[in-house]
XYZ file of C-alpha atoms in Angstrom:
362
model
C -11.877 180.043 87.290
C -13.121 178.480 84.019
C -11.617 179.732 80.790
C -13.861 182.209 79.016
C -14.534 181.196 75.405
C -14.080 184.014 72.892
C -17.247 184.417 70.829
C -17.090 186.217 67.488
C -19.654 188.881 66.518
C -20.672 189.157 70.166
C -21.111 192.913 69.923
C -21.056 195.848 67.538
C -19.355 199.233 67.730
C -21.572 201.565 65.693
C -20.617 205.110 64.732
C -23.207 207.907 64.998
C -23.090 211.648 64.370
C -22.239 213.985 67.278
C -25.148 215.501 69.234
C -24.314 218.308 71.669
C -27.547 217.570 73.566
C -26.447 214.054 74.511
C -28.824 212.380 72.033
C -31.908 213.266 74.078
C -33.008 216.231 71.947
C -32.548 217.873 68.567
C -28.935 218.437 67.542
C -27.705 222.016 67.307
C -27.399 223.759 63.944
C -23.623 223.468 64.301
C -23.939 219.699 64.907
C -25.805 219.378 61.612
C -23.358 221.553 59.682
C -20.257 219.840 61.099
C -21.532 216.285 60.622
C -19.604 214.077 58.201
C -22.653 211.919 57.520
C -24.321 212.450 54.153
C -27.837 211.674 55.411
C -27.474 214.307 58.145
C -26.212 216.995 55.759
C -28.807 216.223 53.097
C -31.801 216.108 55.412
C -30.525 218.620 58.007
C -31.852 216.142 60.529
C -30.216 213.524 62.736
C -32.205 210.288 62.941
C -30.122 209.203 65.971
C -30.951 212.500 67.703
C -32.927 210.833 70.517
C -31.068 207.519 70.755
C -30.524 208.057 74.489
C -33.874 209.671 75.235
C -35.156 206.381 76.664
C -35.591 207.841 80.164
C -37.539 210.861 78.882
C -39.689 209.663 76.011
C -42.246 206.828 76.064
C -41.432 203.293 74.860
C -43.581 201.342 72.460
C -46.473 199.171 73.594
C -44.207 196.106 73.675
C -41.853 197.925 76.079
C -39.041 198.517 73.573
C -37.466 201.902 72.859
C -36.565 202.533 69.214
C -33.226 204.007 68.150
C -31.085 204.314 65.046
C -27.707 203.104 63.801
C -26.470 204.204 60.347
C -25.908 200.655 59.178
C -27.760 197.427 59.941
C -25.725 194.242 60.359
C -26.137 191.240 58.106
C -28.680 188.843 59.588
C -26.342 185.861 59.318
C -23.588 187.637 61.213
C -25.654 189.127 64.007
C -27.091 186.041 65.710
C -24.560 186.277 68.586
C -24.822 190.063 69.012
C -25.959 190.924 72.512
C -24.790 194.530 72.744
C -24.331 197.526 70.454
C -21.982 200.277 71.594
C -22.388 203.721 70.057
C -19.341 205.869 69.320
C -19.184 209.448 68.109
C -16.626 212.128 67.267
C -16.692 215.347 69.292
C -15.789 218.033 66.758
C -15.635 220.584 69.606
C -12.931 218.624 71.405
C -10.148 218.008 68.862
C -12.337 215.399 67.095
C -11.957 213.044 70.035
C -13.829 209.801 69.376
C -15.538 208.099 72.312
C -17.982 205.322 73.101
C -20.948 207.159 74.613
C -23.248 204.297 75.587
C -24.912 201.080 74.424
C -28.080 199.137 73.685
C -28.041 195.797 75.500
C -29.800 192.752 73.967
C -30.920 194.781 70.930
C -33.218 193.777 68.122
C -32.603 194.907 64.549
C -35.329 195.137 61.954
C -35.006 191.746 60.222
C -35.412 193.057 56.674
C -32.712 195.306 55.225
C -33.959 198.826 54.473
C -37.143 198.525 56.546
C -37.834 200.282 59.820
C -39.539 200.078 63.188
C -42.195 202.811 63.305
C -42.820 204.659 66.548
C -46.457 204.334 67.514
C -46.074 205.802 70.993
C -47.053 209.464 71.191
C -44.704 212.386 71.690
C -44.155 215.613 69.777
C -40.555 214.688 68.882
C -41.742 211.398 67.413
C -43.263 213.410 64.555
C -39.726 214.469 63.594
C -38.209 211.072 64.446
C -40.925 208.589 63.443
C -38.760 205.504 62.938
C -35.549 203.614 63.634
C -33.842 200.309 62.877
C -32.771 199.111 66.347
C -34.634 198.710 69.610
C -33.991 197.594 73.186
C -35.704 197.712 76.547
C -34.975 201.010 78.368
C -33.420 199.144 81.319
C -30.792 197.812 78.911
C -29.961 201.174 77.327
C -27.082 202.908 79.106
C -25.583 206.338 78.478
C -22.056 207.004 79.767
C -21.661 210.361 81.508
C -17.943 209.575 81.292
C -17.415 208.124 77.806
C -14.717 205.642 76.835
C -12.194 207.424 74.614
C -10.994 205.383 71.633
C -8.419 205.802 68.886
C -6.629 203.426 66.526
C -3.784 203.009 69.015
C -5.600 202.314 72.270
C -8.229 200.013 70.752
C -5.458 197.494 70.056
C -3.416 198.180 73.170
C -6.531 197.536 75.286
C -8.008 194.897 72.922
C -11.176 196.888 72.243
C -11.327 195.748 68.603
C -10.462 192.455 66.887
C -6.820 192.154 65.811
C -6.043 194.090 62.653
C -9.261 196.138 62.666
C -9.438 199.942 62.619
C -12.314 202.029 63.922
C -15.027 202.382 61.316
C -15.666 206.078 60.707
C -19.240 205.913 59.381
C -20.353 202.335 59.864
C -19.631 199.702 62.479
C -17.164 197.110 63.690
C -18.047 193.614 64.845
C -16.618 192.883 68.306
C -15.742 189.550 69.860
C -16.620 188.788 73.477
C -13.140 189.779 74.694
C -13.537 193.210 73.081
C -16.965 193.638 74.696
C -15.570 192.639 78.069
C -12.663 195.096 77.803
C -14.903 198.008 76.794
C -17.309 197.222 79.623
C -14.435 196.997 82.104
C -13.244 200.511 81.230
C -16.801 201.866 81.244
C -17.321 200.500 84.758
C -14.146 202.130 86.023
C -15.082 205.479 84.480
C -18.708 205.391 85.638
C -18.482 203.958 89.157
C -21.656 205.693 90.392
C -23.818 204.512 87.489
C -26.108 202.053 89.275
C -27.954 201.178 86.080
C -24.704 200.137 84.417
C -23.740 197.964 87.394
C -27.194 196.381 87.400
C -26.854 195.534 83.705
C -23.419 193.986 84.257
C -24.795 191.807 87.078
C -27.117 190.150 84.567
C -24.659 190.130 81.662
C -23.080 186.810 80.508
C -19.580 188.144 81.242
C -20.527 189.180 84.788
C -18.252 186.682 86.575
C -15.172 187.720 84.651
C -16.000 191.415 85.030
C -16.450 191.076 88.788
C -13.178 189.200 89.109
C -11.372 191.866 87.103
C -12.886 194.572 89.315
C -11.694 192.730 92.442
C -8.205 192.246 90.969
C -8.031 195.935 90.148
C -9.077 196.829 93.690
C -6.364 194.529 95.117
C -3.814 196.060 92.743
C -4.699 199.621 93.795
C -4.558 198.643 97.468
C -1.211 196.868 97.029
C 0.463 199.655 95.085
C -0.919 202.472 97.240
C 1.411 205.468 97.013
C 4.368 203.364 95.870
C 5.653 204.258 92.415
C 7.687 202.490 89.741
C 9.886 205.515 89.196
C 12.728 204.637 91.584
C 14.711 201.507 92.409
C 13.578 201.744 96.040
C 9.971 201.994 94.887
C 10.334 198.807 92.841
C 11.899 196.997 95.803
C 8.944 198.040 97.940
C 6.490 196.729 95.330
C 8.277 193.381 95.324
C 7.760 193.066 99.078
C 4.085 193.948 98.777
C 3.128 191.613 95.949
C 4.151 188.239 97.404
C 0.712 187.264 98.730
C -1.242 188.550 95.746
C -2.993 186.568 93.007
C -1.206 185.869 89.697
C -3.418 188.466 88.006
C -2.443 191.187 90.492
C 1.237 190.222 90.210
C 1.005 190.634 86.448
C -0.625 194.052 86.886
C 2.269 195.092 89.126
C 4.744 193.804 86.544
C 3.027 195.836 83.798
C 2.930 198.858 86.132
C 6.720 198.683 86.467
C 7.263 198.010 82.750
C 5.514 201.327 81.999
C 7.100 203.408 84.781
C 9.865 205.991 84.739
C 12.602 203.430 85.474
C 11.509 201.420 82.443
C 11.740 204.539 80.297
C 15.295 205.137 81.548
C 16.212 201.545 80.632
C 14.832 202.105 77.123
C 17.115 205.107 76.821
C 20.126 203.125 78.084
C 19.535 200.378 75.484
C 19.018 203.069 72.851
C 15.416 201.911 72.245
C 16.583 198.628 70.702
C 14.948 195.223 70.788
C 17.734 193.177 72.366
C 16.403 189.929 70.911
C 16.399 191.305 67.369
C 19.895 192.675 67.979
C 21.154 189.288 69.237
C 19.908 187.700 66.008
C 21.559 190.283 63.772
C 18.195 191.754 62.784
C 17.171 195.413 62.669
C 16.680 196.199 66.376
C 14.580 199.302 65.800
C 10.819 199.443 65.541
C 8.707 202.281 64.121
C 9.193 205.873 65.233
C 6.648 207.516 67.516
C 5.455 211.118 66.915
C 8.167 212.352 69.321
C 10.846 210.842 67.059
C 11.783 208.007 69.466
C 11.720 204.385 68.321
C 8.954 202.328 69.906
C 10.147 199.600 72.278
C 8.727 197.794 75.312
C 10.247 196.518 78.548
C 9.827 192.920 79.687
C 10.446 191.028 82.942
C 12.546 188.024 81.906
C 11.793 185.882 84.965
C 7.980 185.800 85.255
C 6.708 187.607 88.340
C 4.732 184.476 89.230
C 7.990 182.714 90.184
C 8.411 185.053 93.167
C 12.174 184.674 92.916
C 14.161 187.305 94.722
C 14.724 190.300 92.475
C 12.051 189.255 89.993
C 10.744 192.820 89.736
C 14.161 194.474 89.822
C 15.740 196.400 86.965
C 18.307 193.601 86.507
C 15.419 191.403 85.335
C 14.279 193.857 82.645
C 15.166 193.862 78.958
C 13.869 195.936 76.057
C 12.061 194.159 73.234
C 9.878 194.973 70.235
C 6.134 194.407 70.541
C 6.320 191.204 68.465
C 9.013 189.600 70.624
C 7.274 190.784 73.799
C 4.175 188.816 72.830
C 6.285 185.857 71.739
C 8.043 185.733 75.111
C 4.661 185.621 76.827
C 2.648 183.429 74.502
C 4.927 181.854 71.859
C 7.376 178.968 71.649
C 9.992 180.465 73.953
C 11.603 179.751 77.295
C 14.395 181.081 79.463
C 17.066 178.399 79.749
C 19.817 180.302 81.566
C 19.957 183.355 83.802
C 23.342 184.320 85.275
C 24.980 187.562 86.380
C 26.327 187.941 82.863
C 23.651 186.707 80.452
C 20.062 185.764 79.700
C 19.811 182.756 77.385
C 16.521 181.974 75.614
C 15.285 179.227 73.363
C 12.901 180.842 70.869
C 11.438 178.778 68.037
C 14.168 176.147 68.707
C 16.926 178.769 68.315
C 19.304 179.651 71.162
C 19.517 183.406 71.718
C 21.929 184.947 74.199
C 21.608 188.473 75.572
C 24.409 190.044 77.548
C 23.146 191.864 80.598
C 23.736 195.581 80.770
C 25.108 197.357 83.802
C 21.838 199.215 83.976
C 21.763 199.946 87.706
C 25.066 201.845 87.524
C 23.672 204.044 84.772
C 20.314 204.801 86.411
């Protein structure tokens, strides 16, 4: 499998005002009153009101359907853009923000502040005569099951570039990895959407998406009804995973690291990063809304080694998010693993962690 190059400014996540009629008809009076967008409040009209009316209303003579996004990207930055996702905030549902669909292979009006004018005929086009983005209807997809986003899960699932927060009334540039991850979730949530699947088949990231879908299917089949909430369940998972691909093994590892047993281990270690503690640093991360310190669990021996007990609780430690990433991707290696200790070399420093008698306490 060739490595997929990450391309910057590959997509855009654009924010639009909420439309209770799924952006195929006029917004409700409440939609207009509750909107946070100045242009909607001032005009009492929503230019994006028919953004997803592409299957109802006629396209232009050149075959394109015209839509609207509150902000147009800079020409120099948009040359790689091949998809624009639209997100909106549902004021009726605890202000939940979701990605509701996309325009694939879009065209923006090349001159800032100028518009595409609808020349096709329809009564609603008198109210919505123009827009600043267009795409062929076959490449415009609405999600019946939207992809929920917030400033936590966009980074956990790599839906935005590192360090970025969701733009509230503008847009975010996305790299190709972000686009791929959003599309992956959309596919899982909208399995019966044939139009979405057809688009993905022609999309540049198709091969990677298909592989991910196959890996997920293998993972679901392997796990079955087995859980990661008991020691016996984890032992059963270890038996099942031996013939699986490295990607599926890693999914199983992550599945265990987020299960009930992992949460019990966090409690036993008092939610401390054991690597920070071994270095005499503050072992506690930030506090979550429930008052608990945030910490993650990590399999010390990689699951790919297939050593006996690689998935077991005796191979788990608790670490902060920074050290978790460093153990996976940084200058670190396990140099000793005995019944008593784990010994790492991290950034040329030797760090020793005494093993806890976790099993006895579970």
